[in-house]
Amino acid sequence: MNVEQETRILGIETSCDETAAAVVEDGRRIISNVVASQVNIHAEYGGVFPELASRAHVEVIYQVVSSALSQAHIAAEAVDAIAVTRGPGLAGSLVVGMNMAKGLAFGSKVPLLGINHLEAHLYSTWLVPDEPEPSFPLLGLIVSGGHTELVLMNDHLTYQRLGGTLDDAAGEAFDKVARLLGLAYPGGPAIQQAAENGDPEALKFPRAWLEGTWDFSFSGLKTAVLREVRKRQPDIEAGVEAPRPGLPIADLAASFQAAVVDVLVGKTLAAAEEFQAREILVAGGVSANRPLRQAFQLSSKLPVRVPPLNLCTDNAAMIAAVGHRRFLAGQRDALDIDVLPNWSL
Ligand code: KG4
Ligand code: ZN
């Protein structure tokens, strides 16, 4: 029986290259979930082009939010709160979602809640209403395009940051290595696909364990891939995307991916044991990676929660899921809050 207050929260997300809005009931049941991806716009540049991202958000935000509300058969006035990503993310992109949320909150006389995007990735694992709620303490791994963070959650909305990446985020490493191998943007899915025909043990790439810390580092791995590529194509420039005839792309991709997966899984399981977590949460774009999901399921003694694929990458349902918790906790933000592009957890 649900003894908690029932809520319907409108979530809005524009921190990077997805314009998204969703209506979520009780922080767990998705009523509508609309995501307009800008991948096609940015693919040409091999990464997110901030100016173009903000412009694209402006063009579609109104329609995306309207669709989320109409698909949920609910008016803005009838939601309990509007939860919007306040940070971290691209400043110009965050502002678009924030302004939309403020306007709606003001016009509809509904509370505004500014939400941390990293926190929201963790809460994407709650959006599976058929499963029992995760039990605390939880060990969370956030692996996205901009972040790699290990956090301990002893309760809702409380975070102890254990460590994070010292250089590239896991997703960033996928994106950069994909570019180096001449694969399409976003790099994660492209590497996963290329790796399907490769041997993960073909090349012995380094694993940066950084013993004694809960931190990560992927720059040495990236350099090792570059070195292998240069051996075969000495004239290659880092970061220049081009077709790569003659490169063992599948083996390079599979070996790189295996190195990332080993470290992410190894350190997360060690931290879960050390801090006596009852369950593990893995979230963020890279949690869509199939070998990573399989490795967690195979090697963890604890239950591992990974969001459904469509909720791994950026979406607004996860923003609304946190909104539910924060609304119940009494958060109400003023209509003049600013975005926080460098907000940490
Ligand atoms: O969480 P997200 O959508 O955006 C940020 O908050 O950054 O994560 C995007 C990142 C990109 O770096 C992308 O390459 C990576 O997630 N990604 C993947 C996969 N799908 C997306 N990485 C590895 N394997 C995948 N299947
Ligand atoms: Zn994200």
mmCIF file of C-alpha atoms and ligand atoms in Angstrom:
data_model
loop_
_atom_site.group_PDB
_atom_site.id
_atom_site.type_symbol
_atom_site.label_atom_id
_atom_site.label_comp_id
_atom_site.label_asym_id
_atom_site.label_seq_id
_atom_site.Cartn_x
_atom_site.Cartn_y
_atom_site.Cartn_z
ATOM 1 C CA MET A 1 0.000 0.000 0.000
ATOM 2 C CA ASN A 2 1.276 3.438 -0.842
ATOM 3 C CA VAL A 3 1.061 5.550 2.281
ATOM 4 C CA GLU A 4 2.860 8.465 0.682
ATOM 5 C CA GLN A 5 1.103 11.412 -0.872
ATOM 6 C CA GLU A 6 0.294 10.853 -4.517
ATOM 7 C CA THR A 7 1.859 13.267 -6.956
ATOM 8 C CA ARG A 8 1.894 14.068 -10.621
ATOM 9 C CA ILE A 9 5.036 15.931 -11.585
ATOM 10 C CA LEU A 10 5.931 17.526 -14.915
ATOM 11 C CA GLY A 11 9.647 17.118 -15.644
ATOM 12 C CA ILE A 12 11.625 19.241 -18.098
ATOM 13 C CA GLU A 13 15.191 18.467 -19.236
ATOM 14 C CA THR A 14 17.432 20.469 -21.589
ATOM 15 C CA SER A 15 20.925 20.123 -20.087
ATOM 16 C CA CYS A 16 22.648 18.760 -23.163
ATOM 17 C CA ASP A 17 21.386 17.592 -26.546
ATOM 18 C CA GLU A 18 17.958 16.159 -25.760
ATOM 19 C CA THR A 19 14.894 18.341 -25.320
ATOM 20 C CA ALA A 20 12.635 16.351 -23.024
ATOM 21 C CA ALA A 21 9.433 16.591 -21.001
ATOM 22 C CA ALA A 22 7.533 13.935 -19.070
ATOM 23 C CA VAL A 23 4.710 13.461 -16.603
ATOM 24 C CA VAL A 24 5.402 10.973 -13.804
ATOM 25 C CA GLU A 25 3.049 9.749 -11.116
ATOM 26 C CA ASP A 26 4.365 9.073 -7.600
ATOM 27 C CA GLY A 27 7.953 9.220 -8.799
ATOM 28 C CA ARG A 28 7.649 5.781 -10.390
ATOM 29 C CA ARG A 29 4.938 5.575 -13.062
ATOM 30 C CA ILE A 30 5.633 7.264 -16.388
ATOM 31 C CA ILE A 31 2.422 8.740 -17.811
ATOM 32 C CA SER A 32 4.137 10.432 -20.751
ATOM 33 C CA ASN A 33 7.754 10.721 -21.807
ATOM 34 C CA VAL A 34 8.737 12.848 -24.806
ATOM 35 C CA VAL A 35 12.349 13.134 -25.965
ATOM 36 C CA ALA A 36 13.436 15.178 -28.997
ATOM 37 C CA SER A 37 17.017 14.210 -29.762
ATOM 38 C CA GLN A 38 19.454 16.541 -31.503
ATOM 39 C CA VAL A 39 21.869 13.751 -32.406
ATOM 40 C CA ASN A 40 21.491 14.416 -36.138
ATOM 41 C CA ILE A 41 22.398 18.070 -35.663
ATOM 42 C CA HIS A 42 25.586 17.339 -33.734
ATOM 43 C CA ALA A 43 26.735 14.162 -35.537
ATOM 44 C CA GLU A 44 28.383 16.316 -38.212
ATOM 45 C CA TYR A 45 30.676 17.855 -35.579
ATOM 46 C CA GLY A 46 31.470 14.606 -33.738
ATOM 47 C CA GLY A 47 30.191 16.102 -30.484
ATOM 48 C CA VAL A 48 27.679 18.520 -29.026
ATOM 49 C CA PHE A 49 27.932 22.037 -30.498
ATOM 50 C CA PRO A 50 26.646 24.241 -27.622
ATOM 51 C CA GLU A 51 25.315 27.149 -29.712
ATOM 52 C CA LEU A 52 23.345 24.828 -31.960
ATOM 53 C CA ALA A 53 22.074 22.903 -28.946
ATOM 54 C CA SER A 54 20.488 25.958 -27.307
ATOM 55 C CA ARG A 55 18.933 27.069 -30.571
ATOM 56 C CA ALA A 56 17.475 23.617 -31.190
ATOM 57 C CA HIS A 57 16.057 23.517 -27.642
ATOM 58 C CA VAL A 58 14.327 26.875 -28.229
ATOM 59 C CA GLU A 59 12.786 25.583 -31.430
ATOM 60 C CA VAL A 60 11.152 22.501 -29.935
ATOM 61 C CA ILE A 61 10.742 23.071 -26.187
ATOM 62 C CA TYR A 62 7.200 24.405 -26.382
ATOM 63 C CA GLN A 63 6.035 21.524 -28.521
ATOM 64 C CA VAL A 64 7.825 18.905 -26.424
ATOM 65 C CA VAL A 65 6.264 20.159 -23.181
ATOM 66 C CA SER A 66 2.820 20.500 -24.788
ATOM 67 C CA SER A 67 3.015 16.933 -26.087
ATOM 68 C CA ALA A 68 4.042 15.560 -22.685
ATOM 69 C CA LEU A 69 1.067 17.275 -21.057
ATOM 70 C CA SER A 70 -1.447 16.347 -23.740
ATOM 71 C CA GLN A 71 -0.292 12.711 -23.917
ATOM 72 C CA ALA A 72 -0.791 12.543 -20.149
ATOM 73 C CA HIS A 73 -4.232 14.205 -20.512
ATOM 74 C CA ILE A 74 -3.317 16.741 -17.881
ATOM 75 C CA ALA A 75 -3.214 20.542 -17.847
ATOM 76 C CA ALA A 76 -0.195 22.391 -16.469
ATOM 77 C CA GLU A 77 -2.447 23.778 -13.698
ATOM 78 C CA ALA A 78 -3.221 20.233 -12.538
ATOM 79 C CA VAL A 79 0.313 18.988 -11.892
ATOM 80 C CA ASP A 80 1.661 19.181 -8.352
ATOM 81 C CA ALA A 81 4.968 20.698 -9.385
ATOM 82 C CA ILE A 82 7.217 21.429 -12.329
ATOM 83 C CA ALA A 83 10.665 19.875 -11.943
ATOM 84 C CA VAL A 84 13.372 21.190 -14.224
ATOM 85 C CA THR A 85 17.063 20.415 -14.653
ATOM 86 C CA ARG A 86 19.023 23.219 -12.996
ATOM 87 C CA GLY A 87 22.455 21.714 -13.665
ATOM 88 C CA PRO A 88 25.020 20.441 -14.373
ATOM 89 C CA GLY A 89 24.990 20.974 -18.131
ATOM 90 C CA LEU A 90 25.485 23.488 -20.910
ATOM 91 C CA ALA A 91 24.530 26.941 -19.610
ATOM 92 C CA GLY A 92 22.728 28.073 -22.759
ATOM 93 C CA SER A 93 20.775 24.825 -22.969
ATOM 94 C CA LEU A 94 19.818 24.727 -19.291
ATOM 95 C CA VAL A 95 18.421 28.273 -19.539
ATOM 96 C CA VAL A 96 15.915 27.213 -22.201
ATOM 97 C CA GLY A 97 14.344 24.533 -20.003
ATOM 98 C CA MET A 98 14.530 26.717 -16.906
ATOM 99 C CA ASN A 99 12.759 29.631 -18.598
ATOM 100 C CA MET A 100 10.056 27.348 -19.945
ATOM 101 C CA ALA A 101 9.548 25.876 -16.451
ATOM 102 C CA LYS A 102 9.473 29.271 -14.767
ATOM 103 C CA GLY A 103 6.930 30.622 -17.242
ATOM 104 C CA LEU A 104 4.682 27.604 -16.793
ATOM 105 C CA ALA A 105 5.053 27.601 -13.010
ATOM 106 C CA PHE A 106 4.180 31.288 -12.836
ATOM 107 C CA GLY A 107 1.277 31.082 -15.281
ATOM 108 C CA SER A 108 -0.186 27.925 -13.775
ATOM 109 C CA LYS A 109 0.505 28.785 -10.119
ATOM 110 C CA VAL A 110 2.392 25.525 -9.620
ATOM 111 C CA PRO A 111 5.599 25.118 -7.552
ATOM 112 C CA LEU A 112 8.931 25.108 -9.357
ATOM 113 C CA LEU A 113 11.643 22.606 -8.389
ATOM 114 C CA GLY A 114 15.226 22.912 -9.665
ATOM 115 C CA ILE A 115 16.750 19.429 -10.028
ATOM 116 C CA ASN A 116 20.283 18.098 -10.205
ATOM 117 C CA HIS A 117 20.765 16.096 -13.406
ATOM 118 C CA LEU A 118 23.146 13.576 -11.782
ATOM 119 C CA GLU A 119 20.709 12.900 -8.985
ATOM 120 C CA ALA A 120 18.065 12.371 -11.641
ATOM 121 C CA HIS A 121 20.153 9.725 -13.412
ATOM 122 C CA LEU A 122 20.195 7.746 -10.143
ATOM 123 C CA TYR A 123 16.422 8.112 -9.785
ATOM 124 C CA SER A 124 15.854 6.774 -13.312
ATOM 125 C CA THR A 125 16.222 3.351 -11.647
ATOM 126 C CA TRP A 126 13.016 4.013 -9.688
ATOM 127 C CA LEU A 127 10.967 4.307 -12.868
ATOM 128 C CA VAL A 128 10.175 0.603 -13.038
ATOM 129 C CA PRO A 129 6.949 0.458 -10.983
ATOM 130 C CA ASP A 130 6.585 -3.332 -11.188
ATOM 131 C CA GLU A 131 9.774 -3.855 -9.227
ATOM 132 C CA PRO A 132 10.045 -3.225 -5.498
ATOM 133 C CA GLU A 133 11.826 0.007 -4.618
ATOM 134 C CA PRO A 134 15.600 -0.227 -4.187
ATOM 135 C CA SER A 135 16.630 -0.663 -0.548
ATOM 136 C CA PHE A 136 19.199 1.541 1.148
ATOM 137 C CA PRO A 137 22.130 1.745 1.537
ATOM 138 C CA LEU A 138 22.665 1.906 -2.211
ATOM 139 C CA LEU A 139 25.879 2.176 -4.136
ATOM 140 C CA GLY A 140 25.328 4.292 -7.247
ATOM 141 C CA LEU A 141 27.489 4.483 -10.360
ATOM 142 C CA ILE A 142 26.664 7.371 -12.696
ATOM 143 C CA VAL A 143 28.292 6.987 -16.104
ATOM 144 C CA SER A 144 27.323 9.621 -18.637
ATOM 145 C CA GLY A 145 28.878 11.789 -21.316
ATOM 146 C CA GLY A 146 30.065 14.306 -18.759
ATOM 147 C CA HIS A 147 30.355 12.334 -15.510
ATOM 148 C CA THR A 148 31.652 9.175 -13.883
ATOM 149 C CA GLU A 149 30.701 9.221 -10.208
ATOM 150 C CA LEU A 150 30.529 6.661 -7.435
ATOM 151 C CA VAL A 151 28.085 7.658 -4.705
ATOM 152 C CA LEU A 152 26.719 6.099 -1.573
ATOM 153 C CA MET A 153 23.055 6.734 -0.787
ATOM 154 C CA ASN A 154 22.061 5.976 2.796
ATOM 155 C CA ASP A 155 18.599 7.386 2.222
ATOM 156 C CA HIS A 156 16.538 9.313 -0.324
ATOM 157 C CA LEU A 157 18.175 12.552 -1.476
ATOM 158 C CA THR A 158 21.357 11.992 0.531
ATOM 159 C CA TYR A 159 24.630 11.426 -1.253
ATOM 160 C CA GLN A 160 28.134 10.674 -0.149
ATOM 161 C CA ARG A 161 30.425 11.109 -3.130
ATOM 162 C CA LEU A 162 33.110 8.427 -2.987
ATOM 163 C CA GLY A 163 35.012 9.317 -6.136
ATOM 164 C CA GLY A 164 34.812 10.168 -9.790
ATOM 165 C CA THR A 165 36.861 10.539 -12.906
ATOM 166 C CA LEU A 166 40.080 12.502 -12.757
ATOM 167 C CA ASP A 167 40.009 13.208 -16.482
ATOM 168 C CA ASP A 168 37.598 11.952 -19.161
ATOM 169 C CA ALA A 169 34.140 10.734 -18.220
ATOM 170 C CA ALA A 170 33.340 7.182 -19.325
ATOM 171 C CA GLY A 171 30.982 8.379 -22.066
ATOM 172 C CA GLU A 172 33.474 10.989 -23.166
ATOM 173 C CA ALA A 173 36.104 8.245 -23.533
ATOM 174 C CA PHE A 174 33.676 6.252 -25.714
ATOM 175 C CA ASP A 175 32.980 9.348 -27.803
ATOM 176 C CA LYS A 176 36.667 10.276 -28.233
ATOM 177 C CA VAL A 177 37.813 6.751 -29.067
ATOM 178 C CA ALA A 178 34.942 6.368 -31.528
ATOM 179 C CA ARG A 179 36.108 9.518 -33.259
ATOM 180 C CA LEU A 180 39.647 8.220 -33.371
ATOM 181 C CA LEU A 181 38.410 5.010 -35.001
ATOM 182 C CA GLY A 182 36.328 6.937 -37.513
ATOM 183 C CA LEU A 183 33.017 5.793 -35.970
ATOM 184 C CA ALA A 184 29.873 7.914 -35.787
ATOM 185 C CA TYR A 185 28.715 10.168 -32.931
ATOM 186 C CA PRO A 186 27.509 9.339 -30.291
ATOM 187 C CA GLY A 187 30.468 7.035 -29.805
ATOM 188 C CA GLY A 188 29.059 4.671 -27.175
ATOM 189 C CA PRO A 189 26.504 2.860 -29.334
ATOM 190 C CA ALA A 190 28.924 2.932 -32.306
ATOM 191 C CA ILE A 191 31.708 1.274 -30.299
ATOM 192 C CA GLN A 192 29.331 -1.277 -28.845
ATOM 193 C CA GLN A 193 28.187 -2.215 -32.333
ATOM 194 C CA ALA A 194 31.696 -2.352 -33.818
ATOM 195 C CA ALA A 195 32.875 -4.424 -30.849
ATOM 196 C CA GLU A 196 30.310 -7.156 -31.547
ATOM 197 C CA ASN A 197 32.598 -8.591 -34.232
ATOM 198 C CA GLY A 198 35.800 -8.062 -32.279
ATOM 199 C CA ASP A 199 37.932 -9.898 -29.743
ATOM 200 C CA PRO A 200 37.991 -8.110 -26.362
ATOM 201 C CA GLU A 201 41.378 -9.688 -25.630
ATOM 202 C CA ALA A 202 43.001 -8.859 -28.954
ATOM 203 C CA LEU A 203 44.802 -5.838 -27.540
ATOM 204 C CA LYS A 204 46.040 -5.570 -23.987
ATOM 205 C CA PHE A 205 44.828 -2.130 -22.979
ATOM 206 C CA PRO A 206 45.638 -0.717 -19.523
ATOM 207 C CA ARG A 207 43.153 -0.648 -16.627
ATOM 208 C CA ALA A 208 43.678 2.324 -14.302
ATOM 209 C CA TRP A 209 42.653 0.844 -10.942
ATOM 210 C CA LEU A 210 43.893 3.825 -8.877
ATOM 211 C CA GLU A 211 44.095 1.564 -5.830
ATOM 212 C CA GLY A 212 43.181 3.118 -2.520
ATOM 213 C CA THR A 213 40.781 5.610 -4.108
ATOM 214 C CA TRP A 214 37.325 5.397 -5.631
ATOM 215 C CA ASP A 215 38.443 7.555 -8.541
ATOM 216 C CA PHE A 216 38.632 6.672 -12.213
ATOM 217 C CA SER A 217 40.885 7.691 -15.084
ATOM 218 C CA PHE A 218 40.331 6.945 -18.760
ATOM 219 C CA SER A 219 42.905 9.192 -20.424
ATOM 220 C CA GLY A 220 45.673 6.552 -20.325
ATOM 221 C CA LEU A 221 43.359 4.075 -22.013
ATOM 222 C CA LYS A 222 42.480 6.617 -24.678
ATOM 223 C CA THR A 223 46.189 7.270 -25.307
ATOM 224 C CA ALA A 224 46.836 3.523 -25.530
ATOM 225 C CA VAL A 225 44.194 3.237 -28.255
ATOM 226 C CA LEU A 226 45.761 6.189 -30.068
ATOM 227 C CA ARG A 227 49.165 4.499 -29.862
ATOM 228 C CA GLU A 228 47.776 1.311 -31.433
ATOM 229 C CA VAL A 229 46.179 3.321 -34.211
ATOM 230 C CA ARG A 230 49.393 5.295 -34.831
ATOM 231 C CA LYS A 231 51.390 2.071 -35.111
ATOM 232 C CA ARG A 232 49.364 1.260 -38.168
ATOM 233 C CA GLN A 233 48.728 4.788 -39.412
ATOM 234 C CA PRO A 234 51.619 7.018 -38.269
ATOM 235 C CA ASP A 235 50.209 10.176 -39.876
ATOM 236 C CA ILE A 236 46.962 10.090 -37.888
ATOM 237 C CA GLU A 237 45.962 13.123 -35.839
ATOM 238 C CA ALA A 238 44.064 12.690 -32.584
ATOM 239 C CA GLY A 239 40.474 13.830 -32.794
ATOM 240 C CA VAL A 240 40.284 13.868 -36.564
ATOM 241 C CA GLU A 241 37.431 11.773 -37.824
ATOM 242 C CA ALA A 242 38.088 9.895 -41.056
ATOM 243 C CA PRO A 243 37.494 6.456 -42.525
ATOM 244 C CA ARG A 244 40.214 4.108 -41.274
ATOM 245 C CA PRO A 245 40.954 1.432 -43.885
ATOM 246 C CA GLY A 246 43.248 -1.276 -42.609
ATOM 247 C CA LEU A 247 42.574 -0.728 -38.903
ATOM 248 C CA PRO A 248 41.269 -3.680 -36.878
ATOM 249 C CA ILE A 249 38.329 -1.519 -35.765
ATOM 250 C CA ALA A 250 36.309 -4.360 -34.248
ATOM 251 C CA ASP A 251 39.215 -5.621 -32.103
ATOM 252 C CA LEU A 252 40.201 -2.110 -31.049
ATOM 253 C CA ALA A 253 36.605 -1.286 -30.107
ATOM 254 C CA ALA A 254 36.085 -4.578 -28.244
ATOM 255 C CA SER A 255 39.383 -4.320 -26.345
ATOM 256 C CA PHE A 256 38.751 -0.687 -25.409
ATOM 257 C CA GLN A 257 35.202 -1.448 -24.271
ATOM 258 C CA ALA A 258 36.377 -4.427 -22.195
ATOM 259 C CA ALA A 259 38.928 -2.236 -20.398
ATOM 260 C CA VAL A 260 36.253 0.355 -19.511
ATOM 261 C CA VAL A 261 33.791 -2.316 -18.384
ATOM 262 C CA ASP A 262 36.396 -4.117 -16.210
ATOM 263 C CA VAL A 263 37.253 -0.975 -14.263
ATOM 264 C CA LEU A 264 33.684 0.299 -13.893
ATOM 265 C CA VAL A 265 32.384 -3.058 -12.681
ATOM 266 C CA GLY A 266 35.436 -3.896 -10.543
ATOM 267 C CA LYS A 267 35.521 -0.628 -8.655
ATOM 268 C CA THR A 268 31.758 -0.434 -8.191
ATOM 269 C CA LEU A 269 31.535 -3.952 -6.761
ATOM 270 C CA ALA A 270 34.493 -3.285 -4.448
ATOM 271 C CA ALA A 271 32.870 -0.066 -3.200
ATOM 272 C CA ALA A 272 29.528 -1.818 -2.683
ATOM 273 C CA GLU A 273 31.265 -4.410 -0.534
ATOM 274 C CA GLU A 274 33.335 -1.883 1.383
ATOM 275 C CA PHE A 275 30.313 0.285 2.223
ATOM 276 C CA GLN A 276 27.988 -2.688 2.748
ATOM 277 C CA ALA A 277 25.468 -1.582 0.184
ATOM 278 C CA ARG A 278 22.350 -3.703 -0.231
ATOM 279 C CA GLU A 279 21.925 -2.914 -3.903
ATOM 280 C CA ILE A 280 23.766 -1.270 -6.772
ATOM 281 C CA LEU A 281 22.370 1.373 -9.120
ATOM 282 C CA VAL A 282 23.998 1.958 -12.495
ATOM 283 C CA ALA A 283 22.686 4.903 -14.516
ATOM 284 C CA GLY A 284 23.556 7.464 -17.201
ATOM 285 C CA GLY A 285 24.059 7.064 -20.945
ATOM 286 C CA VAL A 286 26.858 4.496 -20.663
ATOM 287 C CA SER A 287 24.612 2.220 -18.571
ATOM 288 C CA ALA A 288 22.909 1.428 -21.891
ATOM 289 C CA ASN A 289 26.057 -0.478 -22.842
ATOM 290 C CA ARG A 290 25.139 -4.146 -23.190
ATOM 291 C CA PRO A 291 28.496 -5.704 -22.171
ATOM 292 C CA LEU A 292 28.559 -3.403 -19.125
ATOM 293 C CA ARG A 293 25.049 -4.480 -18.094
ATOM 294 C CA GLN A 294 25.920 -8.147 -18.648
ATOM 295 C CA ALA A 295 29.170 -7.877 -16.688
ATOM 296 C CA PHE A 296 27.345 -6.340 -13.733
ATOM 297 C CA GLN A 297 24.638 -8.995 -13.758
ATOM 298 C CA LEU A 298 27.187 -11.810 -14.051
ATOM 299 C CA SER A 299 29.652 -10.706 -11.436
ATOM 300 C CA SER A 300 27.569 -9.021 -8.736
ATOM 301 C CA LYS A 301 26.245 -10.908 -5.736
ATOM 302 C CA LEU A 302 24.019 -7.932 -4.949
ATOM 303 C CA PRO A 303 21.009 -6.944 -7.047
ATOM 304 C CA VAL A 304 22.028 -4.458 -9.751
ATOM 305 C CA ARG A 305 19.388 -1.981 -10.970
ATOM 306 C CA VAL A 306 19.926 -0.577 -14.429
ATOM 307 C CA PRO A 307 17.235 1.587 -16.060
ATOM 308 C CA PRO A 308 15.422 0.396 -19.182
ATOM 309 C CA LEU A 309 17.441 1.442 -22.268
ATOM 310 C CA ASN A 310 15.318 4.493 -23.103
ATOM 311 C CA LEU A 311 15.861 5.872 -19.589
ATOM 312 C CA CYS A 312 19.657 5.450 -19.558
ATOM 313 C CA THR A 313 20.251 8.438 -21.794
ATOM 314 C CA ASP A 314 18.885 11.876 -20.979
ATOM 315 C CA ASN A 315 15.147 12.141 -20.409
ATOM 316 C CA ALA A 316 12.719 14.169 -18.326
ATOM 317 C CA ALA A 317 10.985 11.276 -16.549
ATOM 318 C CA MET A 318 14.033 10.960 -14.292
ATOM 319 C CA ILE A 319 13.840 14.682 -13.519
ATOM 320 C CA ALA A 320 10.192 14.255 -12.513
ATOM 321 C CA ALA A 321 11.122 11.186 -10.422
ATOM 322 C CA VAL A 322 13.440 13.329 -8.287
ATOM 323 C CA GLY A 323 10.841 16.108 -8.365
ATOM 324 C CA HIS A 324 8.417 13.753 -6.613
ATOM 325 C CA ARG A 325 10.896 13.093 -3.797
ATOM 326 C CA ARG A 326 11.856 16.717 -3.420
ATOM 327 C CA PHE A 327 8.234 17.861 -3.518
ATOM 328 C CA LEU A 328 7.423 15.451 -0.669
ATOM 329 C CA ALA A 329 10.507 16.692 1.205
ATOM 330 C CA GLY A 330 9.050 20.207 1.045
ATOM 331 C CA GLN A 331 11.297 21.787 -1.570
ATOM 332 C CA ARG A 332 9.758 24.824 -3.296
ATOM 333 C CA ASP A 333 12.064 27.028 -5.350
ATOM 334 C CA ALA A 334 11.689 30.737 -6.013
ATOM 335 C CA LEU A 335 10.913 31.762 -9.571
ATOM 336 C CA ASP A 336 14.219 33.637 -9.835
ATOM 337 C CA ILE A 337 16.580 30.683 -9.352
ATOM 338 C CA ASP A 338 19.471 30.509 -11.773
ATOM 339 C CA VAL A 339 20.817 27.537 -13.652
ATOM 340 C CA LEU A 340 23.972 25.947 -12.156
ATOM 341 C CA PRO A 341 26.081 24.640 -15.081
ATOM 342 C CA ASN A 342 28.752 23.163 -12.766
ATOM 343 C CA TRP A 343 26.456 21.851 -10.042
ATOM 344 C CA SER A 344 27.869 18.763 -8.341
ATOM 345 C CA LEU A 345 25.891 16.132 -6.508
HETATM 346 O O1 KG4 B 1 23.468 10.481 -19.858
HETATM 347 P P1 KG4 B 1 23.690 10.927 -21.256
HETATM 348 O O2 KG4 B 1 22.585 10.745 -22.258
HETATM 349 O O3 KG4 B 1 24.095 12.434 -21.315
HETATM 350 C C1 KG4 B 1 24.865 13.065 -20.343
HETATM 351 O O4 KG4 B 1 24.309 13.390 -19.261
HETATM 352 O O5 KG4 B 1 26.071 13.203 -20.629
HETATM 353 O O6 KG4 B 1 25.007 10.140 -21.749
HETATM 354 C C2 KG4 B 1 25.499 10.282 -23.044
HETATM 355 C C3 KG4 B 1 26.728 9.396 -23.185
HETATM 356 C C4 KG4 B 1 27.493 9.566 -24.492
HETATM 357 O O7 KG4 B 1 28.867 9.750 -24.190
HETATM 358 C C5 KG4 B 1 27.256 8.259 -25.221
HETATM 359 O O8 KG4 B 1 28.336 7.874 -26.071
HETATM 360 C C6 KG4 B 1 27.089 7.290 -24.084
HETATM 361 O O9 KG4 B 1 26.348 8.008 -23.119
HETATM 362 N N1 KG4 B 1 26.362 6.097 -24.473
HETATM 363 C C7 KG4 B 1 26.903 4.855 -24.467
HETATM 364 C C8 KG4 B 1 25.925 3.969 -24.984
HETATM 365 N N2 KG4 B 1 24.800 4.714 -25.260
HETATM 366 C C9 KG4 B 1 25.093 6.000 -24.931
HETATM 367 N N3 KG4 B 1 28.132 4.431 -24.103
HETATM 368 C C10 KG4 B 1 28.397 3.123 -24.228
HETATM 369 N N4 KG4 B 1 27.520 2.218 -24.740
HETATM 370 C C11 KG4 B 1 26.280 2.592 -25.118
HETATM 371 N N5 KG4 B 1 25.408 1.695 -25.608
HETATM 372 ZN ZN ZN B 2 22.742 12.795 -18.502
#
